[in-house]
C-alpha cells in the first residue's frame, strides 16, 4: 500500500515543508563555517560573520530598509515583541492595542499593567476581527500613549490591518507592528510605511528555520533598551554594552545556521515573488471559503473575503468540537490543521468563539488547490458521519 500523503494546512503556525535550498543552506553552514561569528578572527569565524551579514542584508533588502544595521536578530517574533515592549515603555506610560492580539503582545502588556508600570487600553475590534480605527484614534488622542501595538494580520481569522491608516492616527506614539502572519506573504515596503518597530518571525511564510526572527527599527534612534546584555564580540575592552546597532541588542552567540537558512528561505519566496504568492494564496482562500460556506453546519469566522485576509480561515462545526474535527482530519485523512485558541484568547472573545476556539486552516506556498479540495471533501465526510 502507498504511504498516505500528509496534507499540511498549518502554515500560520509554521511553514512546512521548507524549500530544499533552506535545508541546503543550513547544512552548508554546519559543515563549512559554523564557527563563532565576530569573535575569534580566524578565517572560519570571518566566514560565519560574512554569512550573518549577508542574511541581515537580505532581510533589509526584502523589507526595503536602507541600512541593515537596523535589523536586530532575535529567536522569533515573541522575542522581538518582548524586546520592543519592555525596551520602549517607562513607568507611567500609556499603551494602546487591539483585542485581536496574540499572547506574545498581550502577556507582556498585561504583565506591565499588573505591576502598575503602564496603563493599558485594549480597543475592541469588530466580530470579523477588523481593527476599529476610529476607536484607536480616540484612544490615542485622549491617552497620548507611548506605544501603539497592532498586528498586521490576525493569526485566528487572517484579518488584515491597514497599516497606512494606523500610521495616520498614531500621533506621537511609537507604532509597533506584529507581522508574524504577513512577513513573506504580503508585500511590505517599510520605506513607505510609518512603522517605528516592525517585528517578524523567520519560520512562517519567510520559510526559514525555527529559532529565527527580528525587530526592524525605523530610525535606529528609538529610545529602546536591550532585553539582554552580554558578549557581542565588539568593544570587548568595556564592561558596558556597546551603544551601536545591532550589537546593542544582540548579546550571545547568534543562530548562524538558522539565519543562513532564513536568507535562503527569503530567496525561495523571491523566486515565487510576493505578488504571485499572494495571488496563489488568495485563489486557495477563495475556493476554501466557497466550499466551507456551502456546508450547512459550518460557521466561518472573520471577514470571509480573500482581499481582506491572509490565507487563514477559522471555523466551527455545529455539534462537533474543534479538537474533534482536527483529530478526525488528522487520523482519517492525514490533514494537519490547528484547533483551539491559537494563543490568542482575546481574539476569540472578540469573535465570540471563547473558550472552545475554532478549527483553523492556514495555507502557504507549498499548498495546491488539490489540498484545498481534499480538506473540503474530508470535512464533508466528517459532517455527514
Ligand atoms: C500574530 C502572531 N504573533 C506572534 C506569534 C508568535 O510567533 P513565534 O512563536 O514565532 O514567536 C504568532 C505565532 O503563531 C502569531 O501568529
mmCIF file of C-alpha atoms in Angstrom, residues 47 52 60 71 85 88 94 103 109 140 142 159-160 178 195 202 224-225 237 241 291 294 301 309 315 346 372 379:
data_model
loop_
_atom_site.group_PDB
_atom_site.id
_atom_site.type_symbol
_atom_site.label_atom_id
_atom_site.label_comp_id
_atom_site.label_asym_id
_atom_site.label_seq_id
_atom_site.Cartn_x
_atom_site.Cartn_y
_atom_site.Cartn_z
ATOM 1 C CA UNK A 47 33.113 33.371 7.057
ATOM 2 C CA UNK A 52 25.297 36.660 9.166
ATOM 3 C CA UNK A 60 16.873 44.581 4.887
ATOM 4 C CA UNK A 71 17.650 44.762 11.562
ATOM 5 C CA UNK A 85 7.550 46.355 24.546
ATOM 6 C CA UNK A 88 10.265 51.064 24.915
ATOM 7 C CA UNK A 94 0.158 54.534 28.412
ATOM 8 C CA UNK A 103 -0.435 36.454 23.648
ATOM 9 C CA UNK A 109 1.430 44.180 28.226
ATOM 10 C CA UNK A 140 -4.551 57.747 21.036
ATOM 11 C CA UNK A 142 -7.239 61.029 24.717
ATOM 12 C CA UNK A 159 -8.000 39.679 9.069
ATOM 13 C CA UNK A 160 -5.586 42.227 7.604
ATOM 14 C CA UNK A 178 3.460 42.284 14.871
ATOM 15 C CA UNK A 195 6.146 51.925 11.347
ATOM 16 C CA UNK A 202 11.508 33.637 10.303
ATOM 17 C CA UNK A 224 14.900 51.232 23.065
ATOM 18 C CA UNK A 225 16.591 49.443 25.967
ATOM 19 C CA UNK A 237 37.575 46.109 26.475
ATOM 20 C CA UNK A 241 27.080 47.055 26.489
ATOM 21 C CA UNK A 291 -16.654 25.291 -0.064
ATOM 22 C CA UNK A 294 -21.765 25.905 1.193
ATOM 23 C CA UNK A 301 -15.379 33.444 11.212
ATOM 24 C CA UNK A 309 -7.439 38.451 4.885
ATOM 25 C CA UNK A 315 -14.497 27.982 11.538
ATOM 26 C CA UNK A 346 -8.686 37.970 23.445
ATOM 27 C CA UNK A 372 -7.999 22.575 -0.567
ATOM 28 C CA UNK A 379 -14.912 17.955 6.128
#
